[in-house]
PDB file of C-alpha atoms in Angstrom:
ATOM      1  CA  UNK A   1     119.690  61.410  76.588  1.00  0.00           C
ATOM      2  CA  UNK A   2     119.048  61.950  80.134  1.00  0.00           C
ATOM      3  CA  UNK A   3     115.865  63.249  81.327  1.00  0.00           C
ATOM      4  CA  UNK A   4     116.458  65.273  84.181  1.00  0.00           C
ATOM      5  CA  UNK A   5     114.265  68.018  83.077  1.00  0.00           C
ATOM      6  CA  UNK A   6     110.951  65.863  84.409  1.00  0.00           C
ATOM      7  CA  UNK A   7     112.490  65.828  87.799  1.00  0.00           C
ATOM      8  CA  UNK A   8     113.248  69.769  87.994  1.00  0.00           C
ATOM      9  CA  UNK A   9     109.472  70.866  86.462  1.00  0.00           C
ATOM     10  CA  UNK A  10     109.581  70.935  82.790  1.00  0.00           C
ATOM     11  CA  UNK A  11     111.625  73.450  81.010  1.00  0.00           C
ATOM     12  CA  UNK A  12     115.111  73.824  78.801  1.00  0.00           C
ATOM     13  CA  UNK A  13     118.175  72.545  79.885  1.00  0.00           C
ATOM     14  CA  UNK A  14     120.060  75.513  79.871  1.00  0.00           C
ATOM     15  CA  UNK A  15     123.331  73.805  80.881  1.00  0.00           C
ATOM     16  CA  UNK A  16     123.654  72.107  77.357  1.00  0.00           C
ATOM     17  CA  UNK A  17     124.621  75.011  75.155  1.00  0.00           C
ATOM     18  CA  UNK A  18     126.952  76.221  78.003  1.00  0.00           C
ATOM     19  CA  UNK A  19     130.387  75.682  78.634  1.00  0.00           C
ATOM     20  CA  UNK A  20     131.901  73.768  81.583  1.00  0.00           C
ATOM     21  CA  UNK A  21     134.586  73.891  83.310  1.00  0.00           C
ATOM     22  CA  UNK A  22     136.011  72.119  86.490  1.00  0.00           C
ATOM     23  CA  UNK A  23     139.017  72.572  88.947  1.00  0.00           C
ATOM     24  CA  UNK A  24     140.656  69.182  88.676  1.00  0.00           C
ATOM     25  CA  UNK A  25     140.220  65.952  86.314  1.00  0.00           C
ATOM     26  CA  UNK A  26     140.810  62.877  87.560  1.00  0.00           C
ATOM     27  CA  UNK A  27     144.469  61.731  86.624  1.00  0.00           C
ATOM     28  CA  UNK A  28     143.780  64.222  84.172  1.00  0.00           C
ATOM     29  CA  UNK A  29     142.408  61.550  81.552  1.00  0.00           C
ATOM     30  CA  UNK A  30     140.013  63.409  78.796  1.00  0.00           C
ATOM     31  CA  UNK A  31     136.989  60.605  79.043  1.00  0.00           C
ATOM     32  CA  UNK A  32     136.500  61.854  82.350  1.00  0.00           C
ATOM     33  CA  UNK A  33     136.712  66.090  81.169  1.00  0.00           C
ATOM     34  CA  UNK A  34     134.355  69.220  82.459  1.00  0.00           C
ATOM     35  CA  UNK A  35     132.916  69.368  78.982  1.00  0.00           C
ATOM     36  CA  UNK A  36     131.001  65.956  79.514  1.00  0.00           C
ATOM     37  CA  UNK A  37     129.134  67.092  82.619  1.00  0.00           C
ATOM     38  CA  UNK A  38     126.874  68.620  80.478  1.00  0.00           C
ATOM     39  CA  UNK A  39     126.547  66.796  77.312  1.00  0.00           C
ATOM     40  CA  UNK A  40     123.467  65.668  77.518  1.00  0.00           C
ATOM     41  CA  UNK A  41     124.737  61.699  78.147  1.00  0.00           C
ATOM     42  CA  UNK A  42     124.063  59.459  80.726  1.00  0.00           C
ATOM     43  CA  UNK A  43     127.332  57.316  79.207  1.00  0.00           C
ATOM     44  CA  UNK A  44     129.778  60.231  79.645  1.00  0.00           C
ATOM     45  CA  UNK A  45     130.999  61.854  82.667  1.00  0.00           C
ATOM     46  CA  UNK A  46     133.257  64.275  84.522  1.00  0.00           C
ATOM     47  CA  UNK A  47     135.206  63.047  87.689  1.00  0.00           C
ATOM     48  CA  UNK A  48     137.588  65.184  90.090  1.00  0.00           C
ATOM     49  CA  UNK A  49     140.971  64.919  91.379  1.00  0.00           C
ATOM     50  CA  UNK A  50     140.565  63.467  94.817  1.00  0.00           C
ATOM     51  CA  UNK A  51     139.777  66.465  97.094  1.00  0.00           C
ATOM     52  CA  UNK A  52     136.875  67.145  99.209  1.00  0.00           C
ATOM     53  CA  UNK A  53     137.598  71.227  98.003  1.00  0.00           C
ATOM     54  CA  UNK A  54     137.182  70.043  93.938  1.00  0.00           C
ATOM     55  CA  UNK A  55     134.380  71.666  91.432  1.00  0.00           C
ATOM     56  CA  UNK A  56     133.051  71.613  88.499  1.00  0.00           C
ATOM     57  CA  UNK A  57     130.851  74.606  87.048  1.00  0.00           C
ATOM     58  CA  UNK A  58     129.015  75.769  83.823  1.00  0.00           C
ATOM     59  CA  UNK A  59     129.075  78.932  82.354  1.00  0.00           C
ATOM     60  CA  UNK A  60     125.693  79.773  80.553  1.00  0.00           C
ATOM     61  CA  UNK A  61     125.100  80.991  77.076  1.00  0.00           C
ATOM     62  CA  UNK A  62     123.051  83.867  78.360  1.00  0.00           C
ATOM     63  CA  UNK A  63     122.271  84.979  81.829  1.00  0.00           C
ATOM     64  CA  UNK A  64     119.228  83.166  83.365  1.00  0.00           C
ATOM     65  CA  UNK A  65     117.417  83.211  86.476  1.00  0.00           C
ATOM     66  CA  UNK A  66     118.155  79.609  87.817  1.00  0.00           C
ATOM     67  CA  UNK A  67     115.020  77.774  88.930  1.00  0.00           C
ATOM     68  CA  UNK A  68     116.487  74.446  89.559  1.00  0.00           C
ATOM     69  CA  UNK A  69     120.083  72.315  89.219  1.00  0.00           C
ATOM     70  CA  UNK A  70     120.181  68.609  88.871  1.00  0.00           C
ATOM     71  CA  UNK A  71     122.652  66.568  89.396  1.00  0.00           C
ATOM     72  CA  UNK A  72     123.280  62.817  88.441  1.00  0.00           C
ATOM     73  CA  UNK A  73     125.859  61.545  90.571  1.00  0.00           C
ATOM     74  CA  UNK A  74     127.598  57.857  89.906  1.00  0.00           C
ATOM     75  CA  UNK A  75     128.558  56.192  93.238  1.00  0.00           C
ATOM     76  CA  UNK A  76     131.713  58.479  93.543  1.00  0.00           C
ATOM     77  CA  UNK A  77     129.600  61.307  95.246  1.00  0.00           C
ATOM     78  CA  UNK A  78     129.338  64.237  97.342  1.00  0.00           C
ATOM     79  CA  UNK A  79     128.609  63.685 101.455  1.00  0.00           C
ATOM     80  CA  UNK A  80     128.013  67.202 101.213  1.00  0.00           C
ATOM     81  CA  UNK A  81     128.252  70.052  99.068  1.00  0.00           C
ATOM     82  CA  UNK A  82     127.024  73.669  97.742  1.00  0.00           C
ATOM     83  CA  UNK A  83     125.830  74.861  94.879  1.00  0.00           C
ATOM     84  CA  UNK A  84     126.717  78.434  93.858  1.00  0.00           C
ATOM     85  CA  UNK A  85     126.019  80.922  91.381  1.00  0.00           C
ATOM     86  CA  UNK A  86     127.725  83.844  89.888  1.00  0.00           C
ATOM     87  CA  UNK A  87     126.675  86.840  87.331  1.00  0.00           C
ATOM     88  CA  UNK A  88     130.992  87.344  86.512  1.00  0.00           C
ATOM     89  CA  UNK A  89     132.348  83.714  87.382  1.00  0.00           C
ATOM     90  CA  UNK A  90     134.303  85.959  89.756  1.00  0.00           C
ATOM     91  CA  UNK A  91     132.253  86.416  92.945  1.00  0.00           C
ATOM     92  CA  UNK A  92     130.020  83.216  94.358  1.00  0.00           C
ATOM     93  CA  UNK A  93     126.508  82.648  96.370  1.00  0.00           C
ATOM     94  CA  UNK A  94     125.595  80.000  97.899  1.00  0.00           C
ATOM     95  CA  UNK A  95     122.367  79.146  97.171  1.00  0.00           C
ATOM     96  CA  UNK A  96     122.164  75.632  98.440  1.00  0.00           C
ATOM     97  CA  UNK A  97     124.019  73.570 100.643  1.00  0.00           C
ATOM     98  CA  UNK A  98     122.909  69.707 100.765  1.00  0.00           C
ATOM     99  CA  UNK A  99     124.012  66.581 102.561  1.00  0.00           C
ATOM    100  CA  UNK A 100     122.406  63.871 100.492  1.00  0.00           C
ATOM    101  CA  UNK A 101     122.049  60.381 102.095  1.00  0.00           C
ATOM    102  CA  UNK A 102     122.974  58.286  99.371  1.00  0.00           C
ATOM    103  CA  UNK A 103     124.137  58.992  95.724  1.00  0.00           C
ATOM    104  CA  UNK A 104     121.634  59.483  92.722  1.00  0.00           C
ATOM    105  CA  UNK A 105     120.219  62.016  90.701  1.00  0.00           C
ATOM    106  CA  UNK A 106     119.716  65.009  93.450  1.00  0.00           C
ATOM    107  CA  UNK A 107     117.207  67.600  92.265  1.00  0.00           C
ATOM    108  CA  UNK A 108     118.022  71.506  94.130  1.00  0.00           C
ATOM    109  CA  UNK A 109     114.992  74.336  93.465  1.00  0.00           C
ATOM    110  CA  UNK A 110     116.796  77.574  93.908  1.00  0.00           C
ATOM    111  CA  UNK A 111     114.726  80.558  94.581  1.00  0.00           C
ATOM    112  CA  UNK A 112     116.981  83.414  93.331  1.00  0.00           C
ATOM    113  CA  UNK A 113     115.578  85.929  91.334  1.00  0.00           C
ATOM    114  CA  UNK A 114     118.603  87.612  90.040  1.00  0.00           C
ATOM    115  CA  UNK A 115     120.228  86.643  86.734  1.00  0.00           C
ATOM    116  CA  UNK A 116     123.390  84.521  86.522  1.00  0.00           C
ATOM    117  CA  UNK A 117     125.912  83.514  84.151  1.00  0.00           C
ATOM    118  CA  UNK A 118     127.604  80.910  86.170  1.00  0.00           C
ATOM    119  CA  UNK A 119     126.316  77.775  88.224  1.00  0.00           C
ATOM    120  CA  UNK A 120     128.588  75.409  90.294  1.00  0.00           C
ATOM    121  CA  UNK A 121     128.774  72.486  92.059  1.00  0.00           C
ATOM    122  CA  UNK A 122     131.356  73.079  95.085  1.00  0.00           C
ATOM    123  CA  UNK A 123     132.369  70.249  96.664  1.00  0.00           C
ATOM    124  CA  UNK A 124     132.823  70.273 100.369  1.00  0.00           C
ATOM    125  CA  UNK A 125     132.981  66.643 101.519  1.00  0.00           C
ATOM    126  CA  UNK A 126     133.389  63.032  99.508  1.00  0.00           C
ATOM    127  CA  UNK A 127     131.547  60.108 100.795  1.00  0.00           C
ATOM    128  CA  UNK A 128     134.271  57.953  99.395  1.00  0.00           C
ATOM    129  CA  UNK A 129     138.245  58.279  98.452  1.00  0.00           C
ATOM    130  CA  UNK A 130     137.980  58.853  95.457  1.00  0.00           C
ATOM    131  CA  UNK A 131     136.774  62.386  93.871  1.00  0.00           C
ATOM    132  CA  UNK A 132     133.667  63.615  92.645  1.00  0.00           C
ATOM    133  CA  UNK A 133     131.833  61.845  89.600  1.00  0.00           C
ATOM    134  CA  UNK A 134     128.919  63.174  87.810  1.00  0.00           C
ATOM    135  CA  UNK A 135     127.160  62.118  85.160  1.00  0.00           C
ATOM    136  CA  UNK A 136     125.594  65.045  83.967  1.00  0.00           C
ATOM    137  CA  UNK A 137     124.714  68.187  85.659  1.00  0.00           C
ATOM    138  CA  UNK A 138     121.492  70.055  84.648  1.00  0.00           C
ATOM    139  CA  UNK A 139     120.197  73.755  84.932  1.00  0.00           C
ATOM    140  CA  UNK A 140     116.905  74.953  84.585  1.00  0.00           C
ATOM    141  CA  UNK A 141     115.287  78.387  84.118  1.00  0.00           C
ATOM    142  CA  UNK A 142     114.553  81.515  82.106  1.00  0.00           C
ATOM    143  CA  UNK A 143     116.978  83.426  80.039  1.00  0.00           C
ATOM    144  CA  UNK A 144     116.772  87.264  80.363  1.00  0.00           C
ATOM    145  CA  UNK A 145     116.616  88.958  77.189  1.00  0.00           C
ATOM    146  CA  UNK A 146     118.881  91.982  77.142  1.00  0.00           C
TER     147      UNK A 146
END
């Protein structure tokens, strides 16, 4: 199992009990589905259609208040992208936008305080031809008890 959760601070992965979703598999082959970008596996992984434009999000099993979103990439990665949040998977925020130097795992601290349902990883650029590739995305924060 990855350990992602040292890099972001401690705390539950929230992403594993959620459901993912993305808006392209690569030549639509299941070994490479939405539903492994948050398994919990470093030997799985979800990979895009190639299009700088391409996603991949998780919808949470409760709404949170996001501290944190990691993000292992394998060497098909973003030159730059956003990650955005949602409390209806309808309407999106922005609440980062990187430009990472070379691929990895990528750590983002978020600093909204309102709760969401929905985080995503919006692709804006590739940094090769291929699509996006990641190994497992991971969210951190509290759940807000209704």
């Amino acid at each position: 199992m990855l350990q992602l959760w040292d890099s972001a601070g401690g705390g539950e992965n929230l992403a594993l009990a959620g459901t993912a979703s993305a808006s392209s598999v690569e030549q639509d082959l299941d070994r490479l589905a939405a539903r492994y970008v948050n398994d919990g596996s470093t030997t799985t992984r979800w990979a895009s259609g190639y299009g700088d434009d391409e996603w991949v999000q998780v919808k949470l099993a409760a709404p949170a208040k996001v501290a944190a979103v990691t993000l292992a990439w394998e060497d098909a990665c973003a030159a730059e992208y956003r990650i955005e949040t949602s409390a209806d998977g309808v309407h999106w925020t922005t609440a980062a936008t990187r430009t990472p130097t070379v691929c990895g795992t990528d750590v983002i601290r978020l600093t909204g305080d309102q709760p969401v349902d929905h985080v995503r990883m919006q692709g804006v650029k590739r940094r090769t031809s291929w699509g996006y590739s990641i190994y497992e995305m991971g969210i951190y924060g509290t759940v807000v008890s209704s």
